[in-house]
Short mmCIF file of C-alpha atoms (C1' of nucleotides) in Angstrom, two decimals:
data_model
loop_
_atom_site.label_atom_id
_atom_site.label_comp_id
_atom_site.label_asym_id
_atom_site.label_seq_id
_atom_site.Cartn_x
_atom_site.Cartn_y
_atom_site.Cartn_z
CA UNK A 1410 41.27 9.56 -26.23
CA UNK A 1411 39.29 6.47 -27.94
CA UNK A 1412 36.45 8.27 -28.77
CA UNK A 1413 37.61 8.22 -32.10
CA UNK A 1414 38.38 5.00 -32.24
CA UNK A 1415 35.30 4.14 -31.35
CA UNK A 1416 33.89 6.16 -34.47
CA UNK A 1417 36.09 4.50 -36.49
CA UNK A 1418 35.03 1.10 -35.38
CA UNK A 1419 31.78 2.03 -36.00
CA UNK A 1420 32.08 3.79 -39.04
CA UNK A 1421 33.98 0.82 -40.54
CA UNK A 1422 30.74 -1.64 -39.56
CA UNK A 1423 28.73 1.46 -41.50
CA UNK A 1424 29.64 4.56 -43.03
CA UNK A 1425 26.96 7.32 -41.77
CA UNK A 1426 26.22 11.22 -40.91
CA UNK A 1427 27.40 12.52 -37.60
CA UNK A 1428 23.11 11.91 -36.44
CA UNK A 1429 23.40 8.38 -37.33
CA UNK A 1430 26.94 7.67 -35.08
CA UNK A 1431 24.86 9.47 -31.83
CA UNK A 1432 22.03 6.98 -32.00
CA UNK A 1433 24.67 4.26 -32.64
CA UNK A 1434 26.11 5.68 -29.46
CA UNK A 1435 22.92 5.38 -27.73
CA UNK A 1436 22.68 2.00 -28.04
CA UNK A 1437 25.19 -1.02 -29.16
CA UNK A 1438 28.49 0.76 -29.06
CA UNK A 1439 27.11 3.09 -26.50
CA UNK A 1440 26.61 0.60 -23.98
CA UNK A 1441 30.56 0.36 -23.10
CA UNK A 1442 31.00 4.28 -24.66
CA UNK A 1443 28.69 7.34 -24.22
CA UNK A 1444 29.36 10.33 -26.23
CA UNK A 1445 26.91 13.32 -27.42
CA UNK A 1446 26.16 14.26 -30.48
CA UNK A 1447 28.01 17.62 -29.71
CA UNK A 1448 31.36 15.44 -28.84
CA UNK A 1449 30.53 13.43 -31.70
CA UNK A 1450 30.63 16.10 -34.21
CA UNK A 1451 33.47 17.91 -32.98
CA UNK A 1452 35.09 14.77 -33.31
CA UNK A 1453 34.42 14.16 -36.78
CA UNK A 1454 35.84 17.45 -37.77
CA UNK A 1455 38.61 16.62 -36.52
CA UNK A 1456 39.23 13.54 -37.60
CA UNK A 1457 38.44 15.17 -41.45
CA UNK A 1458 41.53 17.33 -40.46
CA UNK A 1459 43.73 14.72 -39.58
CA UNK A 1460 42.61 12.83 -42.59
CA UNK A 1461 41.42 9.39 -40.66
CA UNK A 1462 38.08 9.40 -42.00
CA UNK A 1463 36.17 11.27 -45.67
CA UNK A 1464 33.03 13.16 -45.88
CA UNK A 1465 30.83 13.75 -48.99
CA UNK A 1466 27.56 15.70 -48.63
CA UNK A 1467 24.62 14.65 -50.25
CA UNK A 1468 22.63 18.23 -50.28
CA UNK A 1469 19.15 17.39 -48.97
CA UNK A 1470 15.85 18.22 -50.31
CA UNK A 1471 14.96 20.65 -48.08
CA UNK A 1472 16.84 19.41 -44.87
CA UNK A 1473 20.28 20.37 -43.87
CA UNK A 1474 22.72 18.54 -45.86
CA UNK A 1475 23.67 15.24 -45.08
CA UNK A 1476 27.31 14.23 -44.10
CA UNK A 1477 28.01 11.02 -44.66
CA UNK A 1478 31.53 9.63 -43.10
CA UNK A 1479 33.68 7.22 -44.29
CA UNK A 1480 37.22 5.90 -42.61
CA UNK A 1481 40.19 6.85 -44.88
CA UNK A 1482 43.12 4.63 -45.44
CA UNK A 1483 44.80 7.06 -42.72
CA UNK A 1484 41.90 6.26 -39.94
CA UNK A 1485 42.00 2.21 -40.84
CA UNK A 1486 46.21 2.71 -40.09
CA UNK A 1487 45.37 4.38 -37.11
CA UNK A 1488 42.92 2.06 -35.77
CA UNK A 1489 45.44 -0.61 -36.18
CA UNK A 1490 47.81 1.28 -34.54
CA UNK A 1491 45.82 2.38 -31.68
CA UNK A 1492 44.55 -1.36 -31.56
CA UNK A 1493 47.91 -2.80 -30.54
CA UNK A 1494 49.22 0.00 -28.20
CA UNK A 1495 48.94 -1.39 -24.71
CA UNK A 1496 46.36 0.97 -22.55
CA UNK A 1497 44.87 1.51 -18.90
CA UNK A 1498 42.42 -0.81 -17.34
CA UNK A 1499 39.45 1.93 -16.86
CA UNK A 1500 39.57 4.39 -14.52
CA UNK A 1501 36.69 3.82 -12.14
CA UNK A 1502 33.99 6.44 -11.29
CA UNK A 1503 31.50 4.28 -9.22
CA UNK A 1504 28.92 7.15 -7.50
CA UNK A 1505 26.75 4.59 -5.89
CA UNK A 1506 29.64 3.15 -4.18
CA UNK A 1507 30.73 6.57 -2.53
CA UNK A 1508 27.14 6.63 -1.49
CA UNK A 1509 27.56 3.42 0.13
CA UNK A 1510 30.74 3.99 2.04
CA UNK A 1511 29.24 7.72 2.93
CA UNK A 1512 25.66 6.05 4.21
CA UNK A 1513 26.69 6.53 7.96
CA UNK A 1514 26.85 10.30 8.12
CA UNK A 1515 23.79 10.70 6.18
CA UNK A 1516 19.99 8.78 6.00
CA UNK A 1517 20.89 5.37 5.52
CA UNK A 1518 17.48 4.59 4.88
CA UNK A 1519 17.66 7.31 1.68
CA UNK A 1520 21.10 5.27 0.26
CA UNK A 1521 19.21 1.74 0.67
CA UNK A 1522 16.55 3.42 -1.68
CA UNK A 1523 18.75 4.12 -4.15
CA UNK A 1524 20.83 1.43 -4.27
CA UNK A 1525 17.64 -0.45 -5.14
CA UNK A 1526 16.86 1.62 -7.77
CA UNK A 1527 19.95 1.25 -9.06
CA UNK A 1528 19.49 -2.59 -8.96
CA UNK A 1529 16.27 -2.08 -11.00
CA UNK A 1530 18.25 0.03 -13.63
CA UNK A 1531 20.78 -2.22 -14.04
CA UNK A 1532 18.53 -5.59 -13.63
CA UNK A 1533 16.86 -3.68 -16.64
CA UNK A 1534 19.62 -2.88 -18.77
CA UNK A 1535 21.02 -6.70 -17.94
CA UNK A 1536 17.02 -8.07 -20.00
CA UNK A 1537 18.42 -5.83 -22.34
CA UNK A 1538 21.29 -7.13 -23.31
CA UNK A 1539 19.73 -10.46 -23.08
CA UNK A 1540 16.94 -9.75 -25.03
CA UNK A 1541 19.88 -8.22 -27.88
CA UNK A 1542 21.87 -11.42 -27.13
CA UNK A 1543 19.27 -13.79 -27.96
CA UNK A 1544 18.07 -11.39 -31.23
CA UNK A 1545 20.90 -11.02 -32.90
CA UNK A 1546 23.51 -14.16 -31.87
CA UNK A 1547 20.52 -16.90 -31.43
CA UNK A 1548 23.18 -19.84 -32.10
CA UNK A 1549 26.51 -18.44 -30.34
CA UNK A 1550 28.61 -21.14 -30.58
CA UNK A 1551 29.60 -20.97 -34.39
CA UNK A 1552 30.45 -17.28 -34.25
CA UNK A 1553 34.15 -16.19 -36.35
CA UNK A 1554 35.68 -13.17 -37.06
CA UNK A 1555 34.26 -9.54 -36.54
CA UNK A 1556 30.42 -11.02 -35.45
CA UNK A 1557 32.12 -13.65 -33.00
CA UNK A 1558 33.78 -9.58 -31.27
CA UNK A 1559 30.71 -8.50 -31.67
CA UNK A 1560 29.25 -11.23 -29.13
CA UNK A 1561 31.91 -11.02 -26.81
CA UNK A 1562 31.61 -7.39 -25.76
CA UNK A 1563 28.16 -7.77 -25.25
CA UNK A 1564 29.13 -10.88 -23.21
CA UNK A 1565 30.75 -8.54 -21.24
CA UNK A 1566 28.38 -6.28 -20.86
CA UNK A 1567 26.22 -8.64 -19.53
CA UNK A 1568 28.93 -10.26 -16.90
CA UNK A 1569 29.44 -6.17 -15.73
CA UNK A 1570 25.54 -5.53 -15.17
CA UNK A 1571 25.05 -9.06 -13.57
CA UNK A 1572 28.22 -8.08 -11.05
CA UNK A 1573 26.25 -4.97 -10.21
CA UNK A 1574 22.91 -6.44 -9.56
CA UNK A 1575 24.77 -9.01 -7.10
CA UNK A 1576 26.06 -6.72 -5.27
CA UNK A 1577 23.31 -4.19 -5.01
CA UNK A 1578 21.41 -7.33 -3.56
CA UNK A 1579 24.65 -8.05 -1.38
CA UNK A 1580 24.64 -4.69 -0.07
CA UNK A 1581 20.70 -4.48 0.19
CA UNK A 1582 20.45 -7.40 2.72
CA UNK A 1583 23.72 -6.13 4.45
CA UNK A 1584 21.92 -2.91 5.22
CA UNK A 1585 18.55 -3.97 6.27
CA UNK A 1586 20.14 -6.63 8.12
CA UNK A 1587 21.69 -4.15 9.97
CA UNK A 1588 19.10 -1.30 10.64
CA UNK A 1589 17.12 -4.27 11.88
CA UNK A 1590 19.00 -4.80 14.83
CA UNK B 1316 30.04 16.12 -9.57
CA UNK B 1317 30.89 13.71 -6.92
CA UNK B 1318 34.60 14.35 -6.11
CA UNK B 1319 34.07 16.84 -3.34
CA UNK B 1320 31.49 13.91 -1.77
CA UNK B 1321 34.02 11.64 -1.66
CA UNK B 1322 36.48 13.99 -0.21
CA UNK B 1323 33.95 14.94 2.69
CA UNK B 1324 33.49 11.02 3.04
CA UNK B 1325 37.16 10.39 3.49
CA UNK B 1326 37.72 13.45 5.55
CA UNK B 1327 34.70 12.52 8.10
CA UNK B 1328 36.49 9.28 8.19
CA UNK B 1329 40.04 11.30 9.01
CA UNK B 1330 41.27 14.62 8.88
CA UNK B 1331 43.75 15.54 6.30
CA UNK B 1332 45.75 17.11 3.78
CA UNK B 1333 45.52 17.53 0.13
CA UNK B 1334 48.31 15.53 -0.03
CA UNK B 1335 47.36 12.85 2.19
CA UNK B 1336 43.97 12.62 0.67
CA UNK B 1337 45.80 12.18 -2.65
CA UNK B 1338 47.42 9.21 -1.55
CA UNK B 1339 43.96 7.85 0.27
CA UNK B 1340 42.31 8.11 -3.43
CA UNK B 1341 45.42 5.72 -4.51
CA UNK B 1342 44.49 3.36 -1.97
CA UNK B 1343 41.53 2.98 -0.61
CA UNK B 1344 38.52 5.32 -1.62
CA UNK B 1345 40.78 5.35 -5.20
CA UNK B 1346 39.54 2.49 -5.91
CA UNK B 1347 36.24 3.53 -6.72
CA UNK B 1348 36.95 6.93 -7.16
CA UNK B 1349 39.82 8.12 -9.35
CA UNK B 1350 41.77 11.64 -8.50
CA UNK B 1351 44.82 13.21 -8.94
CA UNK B 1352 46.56 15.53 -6.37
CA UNK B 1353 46.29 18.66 -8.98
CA UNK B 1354 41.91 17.90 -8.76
CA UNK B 1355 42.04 17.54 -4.98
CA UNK B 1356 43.88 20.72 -4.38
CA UNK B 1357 41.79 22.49 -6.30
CA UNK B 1358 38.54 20.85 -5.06
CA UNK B 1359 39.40 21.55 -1.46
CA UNK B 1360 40.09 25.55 -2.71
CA UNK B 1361 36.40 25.35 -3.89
CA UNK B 1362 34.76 23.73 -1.07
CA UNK B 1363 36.44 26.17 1.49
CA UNK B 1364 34.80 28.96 -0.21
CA UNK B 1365 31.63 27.38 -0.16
CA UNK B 1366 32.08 26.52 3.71
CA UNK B 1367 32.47 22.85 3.61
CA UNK B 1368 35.57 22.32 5.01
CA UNK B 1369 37.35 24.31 7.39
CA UNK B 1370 41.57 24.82 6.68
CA UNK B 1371 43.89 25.03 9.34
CA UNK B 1372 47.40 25.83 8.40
CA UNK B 1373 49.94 24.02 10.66
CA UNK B 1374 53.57 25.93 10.42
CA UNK B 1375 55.74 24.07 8.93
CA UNK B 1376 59.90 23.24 10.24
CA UNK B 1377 60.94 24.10 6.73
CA UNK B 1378 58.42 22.54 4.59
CA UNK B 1379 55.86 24.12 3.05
CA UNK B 1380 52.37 24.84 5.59
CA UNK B 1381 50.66 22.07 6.12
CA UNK B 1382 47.13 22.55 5.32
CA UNK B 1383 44.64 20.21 7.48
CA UNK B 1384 41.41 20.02 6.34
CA UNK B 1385 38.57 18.45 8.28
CA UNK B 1386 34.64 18.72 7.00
CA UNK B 1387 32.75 21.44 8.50
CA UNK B 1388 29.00 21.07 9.51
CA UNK B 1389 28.10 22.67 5.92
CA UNK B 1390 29.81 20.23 4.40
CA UNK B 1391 28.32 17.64 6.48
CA UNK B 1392 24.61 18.99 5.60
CA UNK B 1393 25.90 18.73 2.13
CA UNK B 1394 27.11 15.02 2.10
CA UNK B 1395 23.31 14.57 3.51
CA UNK B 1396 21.76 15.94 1.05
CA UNK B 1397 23.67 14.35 -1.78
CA UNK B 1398 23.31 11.09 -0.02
CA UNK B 1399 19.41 10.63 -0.13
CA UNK B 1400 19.62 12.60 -4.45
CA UNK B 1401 19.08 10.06 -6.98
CA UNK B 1402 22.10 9.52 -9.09
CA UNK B 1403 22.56 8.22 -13.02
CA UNK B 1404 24.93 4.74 -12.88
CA UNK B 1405 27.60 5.02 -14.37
CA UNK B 1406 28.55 6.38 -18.04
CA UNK B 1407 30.92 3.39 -19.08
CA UNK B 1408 34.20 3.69 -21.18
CA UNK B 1409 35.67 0.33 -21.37
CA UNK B 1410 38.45 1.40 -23.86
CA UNK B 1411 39.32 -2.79 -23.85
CA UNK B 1412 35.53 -3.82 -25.46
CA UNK B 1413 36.51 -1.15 -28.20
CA UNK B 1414 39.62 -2.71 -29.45
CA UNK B 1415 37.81 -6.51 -29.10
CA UNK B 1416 35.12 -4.94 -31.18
CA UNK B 1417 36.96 -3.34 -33.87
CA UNK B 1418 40.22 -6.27 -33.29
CA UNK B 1419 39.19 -7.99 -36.91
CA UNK B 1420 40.00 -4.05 -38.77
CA UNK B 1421 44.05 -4.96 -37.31
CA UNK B 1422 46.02 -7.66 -36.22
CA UNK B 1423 44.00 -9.97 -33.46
CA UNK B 1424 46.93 -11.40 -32.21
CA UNK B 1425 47.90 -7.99 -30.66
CA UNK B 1426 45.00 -7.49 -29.25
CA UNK B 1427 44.73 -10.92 -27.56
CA UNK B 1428 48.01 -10.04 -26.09
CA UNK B 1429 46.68 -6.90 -24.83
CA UNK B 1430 43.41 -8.43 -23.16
CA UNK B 1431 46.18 -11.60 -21.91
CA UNK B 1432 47.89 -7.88 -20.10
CA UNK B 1433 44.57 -6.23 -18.95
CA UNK B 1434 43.26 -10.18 -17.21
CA UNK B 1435 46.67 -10.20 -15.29
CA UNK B 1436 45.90 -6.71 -14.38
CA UNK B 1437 42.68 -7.46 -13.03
CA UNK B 1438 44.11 -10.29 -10.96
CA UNK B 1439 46.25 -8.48 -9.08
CA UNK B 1440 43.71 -5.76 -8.00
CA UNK B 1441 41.38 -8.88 -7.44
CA UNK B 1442 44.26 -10.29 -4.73
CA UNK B 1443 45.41 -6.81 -3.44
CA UNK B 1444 41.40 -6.33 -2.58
CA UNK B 1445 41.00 -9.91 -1.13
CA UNK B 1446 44.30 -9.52 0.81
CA UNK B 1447 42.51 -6.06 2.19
CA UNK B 1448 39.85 -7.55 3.25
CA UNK B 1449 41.32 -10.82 5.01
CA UNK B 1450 43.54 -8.17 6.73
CA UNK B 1451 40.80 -5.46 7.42
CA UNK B 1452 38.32 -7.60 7.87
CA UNK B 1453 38.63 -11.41 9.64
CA UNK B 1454 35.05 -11.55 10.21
CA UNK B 1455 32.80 -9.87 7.87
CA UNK B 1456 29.31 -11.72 9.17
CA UNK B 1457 29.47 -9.23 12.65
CA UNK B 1458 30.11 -5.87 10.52
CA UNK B 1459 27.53 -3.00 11.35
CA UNK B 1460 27.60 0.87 10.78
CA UNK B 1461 30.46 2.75 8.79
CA UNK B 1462 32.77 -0.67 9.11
CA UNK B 1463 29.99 -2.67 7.21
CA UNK B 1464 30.31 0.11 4.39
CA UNK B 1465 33.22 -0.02 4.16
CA UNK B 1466 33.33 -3.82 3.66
CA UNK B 1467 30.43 -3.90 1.06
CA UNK B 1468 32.51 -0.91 -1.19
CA UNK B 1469 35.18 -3.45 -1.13
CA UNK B 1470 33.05 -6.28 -2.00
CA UNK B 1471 31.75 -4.40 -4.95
CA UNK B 1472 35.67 -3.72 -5.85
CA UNK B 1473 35.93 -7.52 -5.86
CA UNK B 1474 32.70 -8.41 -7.30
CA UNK B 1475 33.78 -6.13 -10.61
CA UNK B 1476 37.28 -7.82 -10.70
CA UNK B 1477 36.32 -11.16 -10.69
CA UNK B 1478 33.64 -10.43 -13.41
CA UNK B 1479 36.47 -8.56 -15.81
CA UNK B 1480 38.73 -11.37 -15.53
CA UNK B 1481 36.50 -13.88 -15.95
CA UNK B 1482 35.37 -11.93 -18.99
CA UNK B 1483 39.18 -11.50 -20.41
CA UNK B 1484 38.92 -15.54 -20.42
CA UNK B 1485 36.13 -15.89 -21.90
CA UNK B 1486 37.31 -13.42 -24.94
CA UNK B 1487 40.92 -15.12 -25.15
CA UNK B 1488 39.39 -18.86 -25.37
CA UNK B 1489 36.76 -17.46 -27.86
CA UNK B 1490 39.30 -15.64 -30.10
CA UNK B 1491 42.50 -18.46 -29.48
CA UNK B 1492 39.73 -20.68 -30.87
CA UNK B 1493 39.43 -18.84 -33.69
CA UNK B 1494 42.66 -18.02 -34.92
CA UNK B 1495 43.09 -21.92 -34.77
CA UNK B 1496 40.50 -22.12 -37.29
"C1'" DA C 967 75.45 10.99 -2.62
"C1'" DG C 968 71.09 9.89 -4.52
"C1'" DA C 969 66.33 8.53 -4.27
"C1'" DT C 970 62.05 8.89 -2.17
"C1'" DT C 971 58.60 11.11 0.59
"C1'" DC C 972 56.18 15.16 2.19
"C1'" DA C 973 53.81 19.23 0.65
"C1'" DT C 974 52.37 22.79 -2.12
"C1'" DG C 975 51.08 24.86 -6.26
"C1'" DT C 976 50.66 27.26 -11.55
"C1'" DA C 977 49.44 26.89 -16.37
"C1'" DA C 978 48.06 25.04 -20.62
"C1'" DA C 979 45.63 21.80 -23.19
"C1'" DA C 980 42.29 18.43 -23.88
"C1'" DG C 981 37.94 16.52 -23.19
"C1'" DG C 982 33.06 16.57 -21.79
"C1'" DT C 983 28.47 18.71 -20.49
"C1'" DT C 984 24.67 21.84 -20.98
"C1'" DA C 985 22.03 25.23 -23.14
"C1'" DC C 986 20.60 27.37 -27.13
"C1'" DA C 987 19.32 27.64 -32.11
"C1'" DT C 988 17.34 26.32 -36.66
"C1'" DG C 989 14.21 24.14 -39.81
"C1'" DA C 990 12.16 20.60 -42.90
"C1'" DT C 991 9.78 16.03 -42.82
"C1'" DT C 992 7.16 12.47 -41.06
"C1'" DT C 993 3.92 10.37 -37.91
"C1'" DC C 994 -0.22 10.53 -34.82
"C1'" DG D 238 -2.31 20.73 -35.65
"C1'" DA D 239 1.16 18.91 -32.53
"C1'" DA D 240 4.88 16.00 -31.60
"C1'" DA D 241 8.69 13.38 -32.88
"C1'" DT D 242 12.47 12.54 -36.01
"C1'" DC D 243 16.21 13.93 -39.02
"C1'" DA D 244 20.18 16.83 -39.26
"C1'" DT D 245 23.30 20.31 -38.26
"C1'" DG D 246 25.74 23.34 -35.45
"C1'" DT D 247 27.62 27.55 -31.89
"C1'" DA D 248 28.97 29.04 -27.33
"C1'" DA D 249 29.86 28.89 -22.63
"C1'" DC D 250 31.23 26.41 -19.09
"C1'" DC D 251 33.12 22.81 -16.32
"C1'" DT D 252 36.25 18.98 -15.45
"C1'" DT D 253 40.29 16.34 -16.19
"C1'" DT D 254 44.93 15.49 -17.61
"C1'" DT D 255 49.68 16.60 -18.26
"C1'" DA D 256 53.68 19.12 -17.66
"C1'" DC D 257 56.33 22.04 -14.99
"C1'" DA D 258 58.16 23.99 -10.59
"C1'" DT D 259 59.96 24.25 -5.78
"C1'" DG D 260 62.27 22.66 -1.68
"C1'" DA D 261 63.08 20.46 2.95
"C1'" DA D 262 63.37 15.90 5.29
"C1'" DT D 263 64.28 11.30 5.44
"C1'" DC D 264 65.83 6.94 4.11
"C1'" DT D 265 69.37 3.75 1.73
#
DNA sequence: AGATTCATGTAAAAGGTTACATGATTTC
DNA sequence: GAAATCATGTAACCTTTTACATGAATCT
């Protein structure tokens, strides 16, 4: 139940319409949680219900009107809150390693394939982060306060999709190694 | 969609019942693959109907029936197919990178404490999988077939805790420094 | 005697995904 | 003129979580 603490945090960095928090969640805050602009404006609502965040329309010229979000005294207490209750460490749901551990009763050939691919995914999404890294935190070392959190979750975004590409290389030798013989 | 695949993996492996699969997916294939006992009952209900398991009810002295399920060749065909299908990696939700990110709207020092609790967390899965494999497997460099797949899964369990804590102490250095600023 | 394990399930609520629907504005 | 972007939403469906419920057998 953090997606709305994850709005919050977001809407606190920038107030915006339910639109702009999607594309947000395609990218930056995305990359550690995915929501849809369906569970995203559901979630607003909501949260206008339970008073955590405000909305003011500005009626467009011609477009549907925009809703533009803002977190409420009520949201900011419950982000605090919610910041300093002690949670689970994620629950995982790793497909590819199923795959792995299943490889025997099926084509093994078919689950090195995509255990590559995966590798190239996530090699891609590691540049990525890099290439964000080195944009927006060029001098890391004199970071503070909200930019210096900023940094460090993308740090560990980039420590989760390095893990992965190691071991899709560690399991990619394994199994060739093995159908050699 | 992938909880029946990774019941048909763990059933090829053994047959079983609902219950004993529920405590597998705290152990072993759990690792990788969360479930509780109410999803696997339910699941195995499902895949019964659609023929890819069979059910054999062993009488029980007093207890309730036991219910043994074992994959059938359906199932099997199934596990095949899903095998060699492309997959998306993983949606993350790493509910810990939301509270470093927003940790400057409430009071860093809580959440410092709480990514202190999640790295101690992380250690102990990292031994309990290190300890699993020095105990399952002595000598890793001979592996081949379903054994080997087993052992890279577990690698990749590894390989993900190391990187998470080493991440936790990279954030609690970064933010101890600052605070002492 | 009390706790834990074995073994099954129902039911409600919460959360997430997918498909459909609309319509103006801006860019190619 | 077509495609993409901005901007909102409904509805159906599927999955997951949480709480409740039962009861024998075994272990301490």
């Amino acid at each position: 139940m953090a997606l709305e603490h994850a709005i919050l945090v977001s809407l606190d960095e920038r107030a915006g319409t339910g639109y702009e928090l999607a594309r947000r969640f395609d990218r930056s805050i995305g990359f550690f949680w995915a929501a849809t602009h369906q569970q995203i404006y559901r979630t607003l609502k909501r949260m206008v219900d339970l008073g955590w965040v405000t909305c003011h329309e500005e009626a467009g010229t011609g477009r549907p009107d925009r809703k533009v979000y803002e977190p409420a005294d009520a949201g900011r207490a419950e982000l605090t809150r919610w910041l300093a209750e002690p949670g689970e460490p994620e629950t995982i749901r790793h497909e590819l390693a199923v795959k792995v551990r299943g490889a025997s009763l099926g084509d093994v050939a078919a689950v090195v394939a995509e255990v590559a691919r995966h590798r190239g995914l996530h090699a891609e999404r590691l540049d990525a982060y890099r290439a964000l890294g080195a944009r927006d935190f060029p001098d890391p070392s004199g970071l503070t306060g909200r930019r210096l959190h900023q940094h460090l979750v993308l740090r560990g975004g980039v420590r989760a999709e390095q893990a992965l590409v190691e071991w899709c290389d560690e399991v990619l030798a394994a199994l060739r190694e093995d159908t050699r013989r």
